[in-house]
mmCIF file of C-alpha atoms and ligand atoms in Angstrom:
data_model
loop_
_atom_site.group_PDB
_atom_site.id
_atom_site.type_symbol
_atom_site.label_atom_id
_atom_site.label_comp_id
_atom_site.label_asym_id
_atom_site.label_seq_id
_atom_site.Cartn_x
_atom_site.Cartn_y
_atom_site.Cartn_z
ATOM 1 C CA UNK A 1 249.431 62.893 151.557
ATOM 2 C CA UNK A 2 253.227 62.426 151.399
ATOM 3 C CA UNK A 3 254.867 65.616 149.766
ATOM 4 C CA UNK A 4 256.705 63.526 147.344
ATOM 5 C CA UNK A 5 253.644 61.789 146.195
ATOM 6 C CA UNK A 6 251.733 64.997 146.045
ATOM 7 C CA UNK A 7 254.406 66.632 144.148
ATOM 8 C CA UNK A 8 254.544 63.846 141.559
ATOM 9 C CA UNK A 9 250.723 63.738 141.225
ATOM 10 C CA UNK A 10 250.689 67.482 140.635
ATOM 11 C CA UNK A 11 253.294 67.315 137.947
ATOM 12 C CA UNK A 12 251.312 64.656 136.267
ATOM 13 C CA UNK A 13 248.121 66.539 136.418
ATOM 14 C CA UNK A 14 249.870 69.758 135.100
ATOM 15 C CA UNK A 15 251.179 67.746 132.157
ATOM 16 C CA UNK A 16 247.742 66.423 131.493
ATOM 17 C CA UNK A 17 246.303 69.856 131.229
ATOM 18 C CA UNK A 18 247.934 70.697 128.063
ATOM 19 C CA UNK A 19 248.059 67.155 126.725
ATOM 20 C CA UNK A 20 246.930 65.917 123.331
ATOM 21 C CA UNK A 21 245.223 62.417 122.961
ATOM 22 C CA UNK A 22 248.578 60.669 122.099
ATOM 23 C CA UNK A 23 250.342 62.367 125.098
ATOM 24 C CA UNK A 24 248.058 60.764 127.590
ATOM 25 C CA UNK A 25 249.347 57.329 126.894
ATOM 26 C CA UNK A 26 252.877 58.616 127.476
ATOM 27 C CA UNK A 27 251.919 60.194 130.844
ATOM 28 C CA UNK A 28 250.483 56.931 131.793
ATOM 29 C CA UNK A 29 253.583 55.086 131.111
ATOM 30 C CA UNK A 30 255.611 57.811 132.699
ATOM 31 C CA UNK A 31 253.808 57.837 136.084
ATOM 32 C CA UNK A 32 251.807 54.521 136.425
ATOM 33 C CA UNK A 33 253.897 52.177 134.128
ATOM 34 C CA UNK A 34 255.953 49.551 135.711
ATOM 35 C CA UNK A 35 258.840 51.951 135.872
ATOM 36 C CA UNK A 36 256.587 55.011 136.323
ATOM 37 C CA UNK A 37 257.298 57.676 138.912
ATOM 38 C CA UNK A 38 254.391 56.689 141.233
ATOM 39 C CA UNK A 39 254.933 53.082 140.894
ATOM 40 C CA UNK A 40 258.690 53.659 141.861
ATOM 41 C CA UNK A 41 257.569 55.091 145.290
ATOM 42 C CA UNK A 42 256.244 51.703 146.289
ATOM 43 C CA UNK A 43 259.600 50.190 145.679
ATOM 44 C CA UNK A 44 261.211 52.572 148.240
ATOM 45 C CA UNK A 45 259.003 51.366 151.020
ATOM 46 C CA UNK A 46 261.001 48.292 152.084
ATOM 47 C CA UNK A 47 262.921 50.219 154.657
ATOM 48 C CA UNK A 48 259.814 51.583 156.250
ATOM 49 C CA UNK A 49 257.577 50.266 159.033
ATOM 50 C CA UNK A 50 254.538 48.396 158.463
ATOM 51 C CA UNK A 51 252.466 51.371 159.688
ATOM 52 C CA UNK A 52 254.257 53.607 157.283
ATOM 53 C CA UNK A 53 254.152 51.125 154.468
ATOM 54 C CA UNK A 54 250.249 51.017 154.836
ATOM 55 C CA UNK A 55 249.979 54.779 155.011
ATOM 56 C CA UNK A 56 252.137 55.590 151.824
ATOM 57 C CA UNK A 57 250.686 52.493 150.135
ATOM 58 C CA UNK A 58 247.287 53.793 150.495
ATOM 59 C CA UNK A 59 248.343 57.323 149.507
ATOM 60 C CA UNK A 60 249.857 55.898 146.340
ATOM 61 C CA UNK A 61 246.636 54.189 145.472
ATOM 62 C CA UNK A 62 244.683 57.280 145.949
ATOM 63 C CA UNK A 63 247.257 59.117 143.653
ATOM 64 C CA UNK A 64 246.890 56.527 141.100
ATOM 65 C CA UNK A 65 243.077 56.552 141.157
ATOM 66 C CA UNK A 66 243.156 60.217 140.873
ATOM 67 C CA UNK A 67 245.543 60.271 138.019
ATOM 68 C CA UNK A 68 243.563 57.533 136.158
ATOM 69 C CA UNK A 69 240.426 59.417 136.597
ATOM 70 C CA UNK A 70 241.916 62.635 135.329
ATOM 71 C CA UNK A 71 243.404 60.868 132.432
ATOM 72 C CA UNK A 72 239.877 59.497 131.447
ATOM 73 C CA UNK A 73 238.283 62.842 131.897
ATOM 74 C CA UNK A 74 240.893 64.457 129.657
ATOM 75 C CA UNK A 75 240.400 61.752 126.999
ATOM 76 C CA UNK A 76 236.711 62.322 126.991
ATOM 77 C CA UNK A 77 237.148 66.007 126.886
ATOM 78 C CA UNK A 78 239.523 65.792 123.755
ATOM 79 C CA UNK A 79 237.463 63.408 121.883
ATOM 80 C CA UNK A 80 234.180 65.381 122.561
ATOM 81 C CA UNK A 81 236.089 68.425 121.313
ATOM 82 C CA UNK A 82 237.125 66.633 118.103
ATOM 83 C CA UNK A 83 233.679 65.311 117.572
ATOM 84 C CA UNK A 84 232.207 68.699 117.922
ATOM 85 C CA UNK A 85 234.694 70.070 115.292
ATOM 86 C CA UNK A 86 233.988 67.298 112.898
ATOM 87 C CA UNK A 87 230.232 67.862 113.294
ATOM 88 C CA UNK A 88 230.721 71.513 112.589
ATOM 89 C CA UNK A 89 232.514 71.005 109.391
ATOM 90 C CA UNK A 90 231.069 67.860 108.116
ATOM 91 C CA UNK A 91 227.803 67.830 106.091
ATOM 92 C CA UNK A 92 226.200 64.413 105.648
ATOM 93 C CA UNK A 93 223.939 63.928 102.634
ATOM 94 C CA UNK A 94 221.270 61.565 103.952
ATOM 95 C CA UNK A 95 219.046 61.910 101.041
ATOM 96 C CA UNK A 96 220.160 58.671 99.361
ATOM 97 C CA UNK A 97 218.704 56.924 102.367
ATOM 98 C CA UNK A 98 215.437 58.117 101.461
ATOM 99 C CA UNK A 99 215.469 57.958 97.690
ATOM 100 C CA UNK A 100 214.647 54.943 95.626
ATOM 101 C CA UNK A 101 216.202 54.626 92.284
ATOM 102 C CA UNK A 102 213.209 54.474 90.154
ATOM 103 C CA UNK A 103 213.523 55.897 86.626
ATOM 104 C CA UNK A 104 211.604 59.275 86.424
ATOM 105 C CA UNK A 105 208.557 59.312 84.304
ATOM 106 C CA UNK A 106 207.697 62.113 81.883
ATOM 107 C CA UNK A 107 204.954 63.266 79.521
ATOM 108 C CA UNK A 108 204.156 61.188 76.412
ATOM 109 C CA UNK A 109 205.364 62.780 73.293
ATOM 110 C CA UNK A 110 201.866 63.754 72.293
ATOM 111 C CA UNK A 111 201.069 65.281 75.576
ATOM 112 C CA UNK A 112 204.341 67.195 75.402
ATOM 113 C CA UNK A 113 203.580 68.420 71.897
ATOM 114 C CA UNK A 114 200.147 69.569 73.009
ATOM 115 C CA UNK A 115 201.584 71.493 75.849
ATOM 116 C CA UNK A 116 204.272 73.140 73.907
ATOM 117 C CA UNK A 117 201.915 74.142 71.109
ATOM 118 C CA UNK A 118 199.333 75.274 73.602
ATOM 119 C CA UNK A 119 201.853 77.497 75.357
ATOM 120 C CA UNK A 120 202.636 79.263 72.202
ATOM 121 C CA UNK A 121 199.008 80.051 71.678
ATOM 122 C CA UNK A 122 198.615 81.045 75.378
ATOM 123 C CA UNK A 123 201.516 83.588 74.775
ATOM 124 C CA UNK A 124 199.514 85.080 72.006
ATOM 125 C CA UNK A 125 196.517 85.573 74.097
ATOM 126 C CA UNK A 126 194.437 82.508 73.433
ATOM 127 C CA UNK A 127 192.417 80.645 76.162
ATOM 128 C CA UNK A 128 192.419 76.874 76.142
ATOM 129 C CA UNK A 129 189.320 74.670 76.582
ATOM 130 C CA UNK A 130 188.940 70.987 75.836
ATOM 131 C CA UNK A 131 185.440 70.368 74.198
ATOM 132 C CA UNK A 132 183.735 67.016 74.179
ATOM 133 C CA UNK A 133 184.639 63.885 72.568
ATOM 134 C CA UNK A 134 181.166 62.508 72.337
ATOM 135 C CA UNK A 135 179.110 64.850 70.160
ATOM 136 C CA UNK A 136 175.998 64.738 67.999
ATOM 137 C CA UNK A 137 175.366 65.426 64.306
ATOM 138 C CA UNK A 138 174.518 69.150 64.897
ATOM 139 C CA UNK A 139 177.782 70.009 66.507
ATOM 140 C CA UNK A 140 180.044 67.759 64.471
ATOM 141 C CA UNK A 141 178.342 68.479 61.117
ATOM 142 C CA UNK A 142 175.110 70.482 60.686
ATOM 143 C CA UNK A 143 176.086 73.567 62.641
ATOM 144 C CA UNK A 144 179.428 73.541 60.818
ATOM 145 C CA UNK A 145 177.582 73.943 57.585
ATOM 146 C CA UNK A 146 177.944 70.363 56.691
ATOM 147 C CA UNK A 147 174.111 69.380 55.947
ATOM 148 C CA UNK A 148 173.041 65.823 55.895
ATOM 149 C CA UNK A 149 173.806 64.131 52.510
ATOM 150 C CA UNK A 150 176.666 66.488 52.028
ATOM 151 C CA UNK A 151 179.665 64.855 50.215
ATOM 152 C CA UNK A 152 181.928 66.617 52.823
ATOM 153 C CA UNK A 153 180.776 63.986 55.347
ATOM 154 C CA UNK A 154 182.407 61.268 53.325
ATOM 155 C CA UNK A 155 185.831 62.560 54.051
ATOM 156 C CA UNK A 156 185.290 61.979 57.710
ATOM 157 C CA UNK A 157 184.324 58.412 58.274
ATOM 158 C CA UNK A 158 182.402 58.694 61.415
ATOM 159 C CA UNK A 159 182.088 56.324 64.522
ATOM 160 C CA UNK A 160 178.302 56.483 65.436
ATOM 161 C CA UNK A 161 177.418 55.253 68.857
ATOM 162 C CA UNK A 162 174.937 52.426 68.953
ATOM 163 C CA UNK A 163 171.328 53.193 69.736
ATOM 164 C CA UNK A 164 172.134 56.870 70.217
ATOM 165 C CA UNK A 165 172.029 60.010 68.197
ATOM 166 C CA UNK A 166 175.744 60.485 69.389
ATOM 167 C CA UNK A 167 178.941 60.139 67.595
ATOM 168 C CA UNK A 168 182.710 60.388 68.348
ATOM 169 C CA UNK A 169 183.737 63.710 67.170
ATOM 170 C CA UNK A 170 185.731 63.593 63.923
ATOM 171 C CA UNK A 171 187.079 67.035 64.338
ATOM 172 C CA UNK A 172 187.708 69.495 67.192
ATOM 173 C CA UNK A 173 185.809 72.070 65.008
ATOM 174 C CA UNK A 174 182.746 70.760 66.859
ATOM 175 C CA UNK A 175 183.882 72.680 69.957
ATOM 176 C CA UNK A 176 183.617 75.791 67.999
ATOM 177 C CA UNK A 177 179.787 75.628 68.127
ATOM 178 C CA UNK A 178 179.611 74.935 71.825
ATOM 179 C CA UNK A 179 181.893 77.856 72.605
ATOM 180 C CA UNK A 180 179.968 80.257 70.442
ATOM 181 C CA UNK A 181 176.663 78.994 71.876
ATOM 182 C CA UNK A 182 177.991 79.489 75.399
ATOM 183 C CA UNK A 183 179.763 82.775 75.125
ATOM 184 C CA UNK A 184 179.717 86.106 73.256
ATOM 185 C CA UNK A 185 182.589 87.743 71.174
ATOM 186 C CA UNK A 186 185.319 88.560 71.541
ATOM 187 C CA UNK A 187 186.467 84.878 71.514
ATOM 188 C CA UNK A 188 189.939 83.799 71.236
ATOM 189 C CA UNK A 189 190.434 80.203 72.155
ATOM 190 C CA UNK A 190 192.217 76.957 71.237
ATOM 191 C CA UNK A 191 190.793 73.489 71.700
ATOM 192 C CA UNK A 192 193.307 70.569 71.871
ATOM 193 C CA UNK A 193 191.881 67.265 71.957
ATOM 194 C CA UNK A 194 191.205 63.713 70.743
ATOM 195 C CA UNK A 195 189.222 63.055 67.457
ATOM 196 C CA UNK A 196 188.084 59.747 65.972
ATOM 197 C CA UNK A 197 187.723 58.427 62.364
ATOM 198 C CA UNK A 198 186.812 55.094 61.200
ATOM 199 C CA UNK A 199 190.227 54.654 59.333
ATOM 200 C CA UNK A 200 192.723 51.891 58.868
ATOM 201 C CA UNK A 201 196.067 52.621 60.700
ATOM 202 C CA UNK A 202 199.170 53.172 58.630
ATOM 203 C CA UNK A 203 202.347 55.322 58.884
ATOM 204 C CA UNK A 204 200.252 58.492 58.660
ATOM 205 C CA UNK A 205 196.751 57.545 59.697
ATOM 206 C CA UNK A 206 195.124 56.433 62.972
ATOM 207 C CA UNK A 207 191.606 55.981 64.099
ATOM 208 C CA UNK A 208 192.317 58.094 67.198
ATOM 209 C CA UNK A 209 194.328 61.165 66.776
ATOM 210 C CA UNK A 210 194.633 64.709 68.057
ATOM 211 C CA UNK A 211 193.859 68.142 66.785
ATOM 212 C CA UNK A 212 194.167 71.641 68.043
ATOM 213 C CA UNK A 213 191.271 73.885 66.869
ATOM 214 C CA UNK A 214 191.631 77.609 66.909
ATOM 215 C CA UNK A 215 188.858 80.195 66.908
ATOM 216 C CA UNK A 216 188.893 83.820 67.032
ATOM 217 C CA UNK A 217 185.799 85.923 66.683
ATOM 218 C CA UNK A 218 185.276 89.664 67.003
ATOM 219 C CA UNK A 219 184.275 92.711 65.163
ATOM 220 C CA UNK A 220 187.300 93.345 62.977
ATOM 221 C CA UNK A 221 189.005 89.849 62.690
ATOM 222 C CA UNK A 222 190.899 89.685 59.435
ATOM 223 C CA UNK A 223 192.505 87.024 57.333
ATOM 224 C CA UNK A 224 195.891 88.983 57.827
ATOM 225 C CA UNK A 225 195.637 88.325 61.626
ATOM 226 C CA UNK A 226 195.178 84.642 60.865
ATOM 227 C CA UNK A 227 198.336 84.645 58.719
ATOM 228 C CA UNK A 228 200.361 86.494 61.189
ATOM 229 C CA UNK A 229 199.230 84.273 64.101
ATOM 230 C CA UNK A 230 200.055 81.004 62.184
ATOM 231 C CA UNK A 231 203.417 82.373 60.994
ATOM 232 C CA UNK A 232 204.437 83.224 64.603
ATOM 233 C CA UNK A 233 203.193 79.860 65.890
ATOM 234 C CA UNK A 234 205.252 78.045 63.163
ATOM 235 C CA UNK A 235 208.358 80.015 63.886
ATOM 236 C CA UNK A 236 208.197 79.511 67.704
ATOM 237 C CA UNK A 237 207.462 75.869 67.507
ATOM 238 C CA UNK A 238 210.478 75.092 65.335
ATOM 239 C CA UNK A 239 212.653 77.886 66.689
ATOM 240 C CA UNK A 240 213.448 79.345 63.290
ATOM 241 C CA UNK A 241 212.023 81.426 60.621
ATOM 242 C CA UNK A 242 210.065 78.838 58.407
ATOM 243 C CA UNK A 243 207.915 80.836 55.808
ATOM 244 C CA UNK A 244 204.373 79.552 55.307
ATOM 245 C CA UNK A 245 202.180 79.864 52.238
ATOM 246 C CA UNK A 246 198.482 79.765 51.935
ATOM 247 C CA UNK A 247 196.866 77.507 49.189
ATOM 248 C CA UNK A 248 193.123 78.149 48.351
ATOM 249 C CA UNK A 249 191.142 75.166 49.667
ATOM 250 C CA UNK A 250 187.672 74.164 50.754
ATOM 251 C CA UNK A 251 186.180 73.517 54.143
ATOM 252 C CA UNK A 252 182.405 73.822 54.649
ATOM 253 C CA UNK A 253 182.738 75.992 57.843
ATOM 254 C CA UNK A 254 185.145 78.512 56.502
ATOM 255 C CA UNK A 255 184.988 81.029 53.631
ATOM 256 C CA UNK A 256 187.521 81.690 52.209
ATOM 257 C CA UNK A 257 189.428 78.504 53.168
ATOM 258 C CA UNK A 258 193.067 77.724 52.828
ATOM 259 C CA UNK A 259 195.564 74.990 53.515
ATOM 260 C CA UNK A 260 198.808 76.126 54.961
ATOM 261 C CA UNK A 261 202.209 74.768 53.948
ATOM 262 C CA UNK A 262 205.401 75.577 55.760
ATOM 263 C CA UNK A 263 209.078 75.353 54.356
ATOM 264 C CA UNK A 264 210.362 72.044 54.872
ATOM 265 C CA UNK A 265 211.954 71.748 58.363
ATOM 266 C CA UNK A 266 214.313 69.002 57.306
ATOM 267 C CA UNK A 267 215.735 70.415 53.967
ATOM 268 C CA UNK A 268 214.962 74.156 54.323
ATOM 269 C CA UNK A 269 213.034 74.104 50.994
ATOM 270 C CA UNK A 270 215.685 72.322 48.684
ATOM 271 C CA UNK A 271 213.523 69.275 48.532
ATOM 272 C CA UNK A 272 213.997 65.973 50.354
ATOM 273 C CA UNK A 273 212.336 62.634 51.038
ATOM 274 C CA UNK A 274 209.982 64.175 53.763
ATOM 275 C CA UNK A 275 208.519 67.055 51.670
ATOM 276 C CA UNK A 276 208.648 64.663 48.562
ATOM 277 C CA UNK A 277 210.948 66.951 46.789
ATOM 278 C CA UNK A 278 208.555 69.964 46.916
ATOM 279 C CA UNK A 279 210.378 71.982 49.636
ATOM 280 C CA UNK A 280 207.008 72.453 51.404
ATOM 281 C CA UNK A 281 204.950 70.543 53.973
ATOM 282 C CA UNK A 282 201.199 70.852 54.390
ATOM 283 C CA UNK A 283 200.401 71.337 57.979
ATOM 284 C CA UNK A 284 196.987 72.668 58.581
ATOM 285 C CA UNK A 285 193.556 73.926 57.379
ATOM 286 C CA UNK A 286 192.068 77.318 58.135
ATOM 287 C CA UNK A 287 189.851 80.122 56.850
ATOM 288 C CA UNK A 288 187.445 82.815 57.860
ATOM 289 C CA UNK A 289 184.448 81.532 59.730
ATOM 290 C CA UNK A 290 181.516 80.937 57.323
ATOM 291 C CA UNK A 291 178.435 83.312 57.773
ATOM 292 C CA UNK A 292 176.306 80.136 58.121
ATOM 293 C CA UNK A 293 178.229 78.962 61.222
ATOM 294 C CA UNK A 294 177.633 82.326 62.809
ATOM 295 C CA UNK A 295 173.906 82.024 61.865
ATOM 296 C CA UNK A 296 173.826 78.460 63.411
ATOM 297 C CA UNK A 297 174.912 79.977 66.706
ATOM 298 C CA UNK A 298 172.789 83.130 66.470
ATOM 299 C CA UNK A 299 175.766 85.484 65.857
ATOM 300 C CA UNK A 300 175.155 88.332 63.422
ATOM 301 C CA UNK A 301 177.327 87.584 60.441
ATOM 302 C CA UNK A 302 177.063 91.385 59.402
ATOM 303 C CA UNK A 303 178.587 92.381 62.632
ATOM 304 C CA UNK A 304 181.186 89.720 63.411
ATOM 305 C CA UNK A 305 183.946 88.210 61.599
ATOM 306 C CA UNK A 306 186.303 85.355 62.753
ATOM 307 C CA UNK A 307 189.007 82.949 61.733
ATOM 308 C CA UNK A 308 189.390 79.385 62.492
ATOM 309 C CA UNK A 309 192.061 76.822 61.967
ATOM 310 C CA UNK A 310 192.709 73.077 62.815
ATOM 311 C CA UNK A 311 196.028 71.435 62.993
ATOM 312 C CA UNK A 312 197.103 67.752 63.527
ATOM 313 C CA UNK A 313 199.113 67.332 66.688
ATOM 314 C CA UNK A 314 200.653 64.110 65.468
ATOM 315 C CA UNK A 315 201.680 65.641 62.303
ATOM 316 C CA UNK A 316 203.453 68.466 64.117
ATOM 317 C CA UNK A 317 204.956 66.147 66.736
ATOM 318 C CA UNK A 318 206.430 63.967 63.955
ATOM 319 C CA UNK A 319 207.862 67.070 62.249
ATOM 320 C CA UNK A 320 209.325 68.527 65.378
ATOM 321 C CA UNK A 321 210.743 65.406 66.634
ATOM 322 C CA UNK A 322 211.750 63.724 63.535
ATOM 323 C CA UNK A 323 209.607 60.816 63.677
ATOM 324 C CA UNK A 324 208.432 59.264 60.363
ATOM 325 C CA UNK A 325 205.883 56.692 61.352
ATOM 326 C CA UNK A 326 202.781 57.810 63.406
ATOM 327 C CA UNK A 327 202.366 54.338 64.709
ATOM 328 C CA UNK A 328 205.500 55.031 66.851
ATOM 329 C CA UNK A 329 203.385 57.479 68.863
ATOM 330 C CA UNK A 330 200.797 54.852 69.927
ATOM 331 C CA UNK A 331 202.898 51.692 70.451
ATOM 332 C CA UNK A 332 204.424 53.195 73.639
ATOM 333 C CA UNK A 333 207.738 51.130 73.138
ATOM 334 C CA UNK A 334 209.774 52.424 76.267
ATOM 335 C CA UNK A 335 212.950 52.422 74.178
ATOM 336 C CA UNK A 336 211.226 55.050 71.950
ATOM 337 C CA UNK A 337 209.565 57.019 74.718
ATOM 338 C CA UNK A 338 212.808 57.205 76.775
ATOM 339 C CA UNK A 339 214.319 59.277 73.922
ATOM 340 C CA UNK A 340 212.031 62.160 74.355
HETATM 341 N N1 DAH B 1 188.306 70.353 60.941
HETATM 342 C C1 DAH B 1 189.174 70.234 59.817
HETATM 343 C C2 DAH B 1 189.635 68.778 59.604
HETATM 344 O O1 DAH B 1 189.538 68.002 60.693
HETATM 345 C C3 DAH B 1 190.366 71.022 60.073
HETATM 346 C C4 DAH B 1 190.055 72.463 59.848
HETATM 347 C C5 DAH B 1 190.044 73.095 58.765
HETATM 348 C C6 DAH B 1 189.566 73.194 61.059
HETATM 349 C C7 DAH B 1 189.756 74.512 58.580
HETATM 350 C C8 DAH B 1 189.300 74.503 60.966
HETATM 351 C C9 DAH B 1 189.352 75.144 59.747
HETATM 352 O O2 DAH B 1 188.981 75.312 62.029
HETATM 353 O O3 DAH B 1 189.087 76.479 59.589
HETATM 354 O O4 DAH B 1 190.030 68.358 58.617
#
């Protein structure tokens, strides 16, 4: 190849080596453009012989092709490098491509309340079991020291199942009997579950509602332990110290029996609409397991003592979440549910 052409080509290739993307276009103009250094060579050919013209012309073409190819290769090299850099630094979040914008579901208020309350008892060493919703007279009444014809039955309007001995449990207390029949002390258990009563629905009643039953049986179980457990439970559930008080009461399956009031969580005891001015709210029933209940499950009442309690889930949920009408819990209005 003509030295001149060779020299120009090498000069161009040298420049190309250190070129950036924008420089390549300039090099192209400088060497291959209309007035480019290689193009100019062709213009000097007029004085040469045909042979020489052919020879140099083809050399120029070779040089052009070589430079063009070198420029393309350089372009590729630079863009690849840029791309590589970009990939290294760039994080692309592809998760939106795979996610659908469905609103997230969550537990119903009642389930949430049961879970929260159960967790407190679990932290105090209680086991959890669920009992049965279909019971018979023995478990729901008789073994709980509520004989046939006893007026205590009238307070729990019962749904009886047709053509059967069975009924829908009116109280989770029925589970106490199963638990004691099936195991030996020490027992420390709660039973959350649904119960049924043949009642009209209003702001504080429902034919289907939920209770949590508690049962602790052992050789030295005392009323003081019952009191301590319930006080801790209330304080934890409401995240504050809320004194409780025990009022003497009567349940067939406990002796002595008590109803428990807690300081009103809304007014702190000053008296308000919710506590009807008394400063106290009745929240649950409890007592020491009646010897007749132990006899029914063939436990020795001389050897064992125990305490039991039963609380209404809806009542606690309403107090905790500030709901003043029980029906709200069952209507499942999404505008309400979404608030919890
Ligand atoms: N079963 C009772 C009811 O449904 C609540 C209750 C009271 C449960 C005292 C107990 C208890 O375990 O000791 O009204």
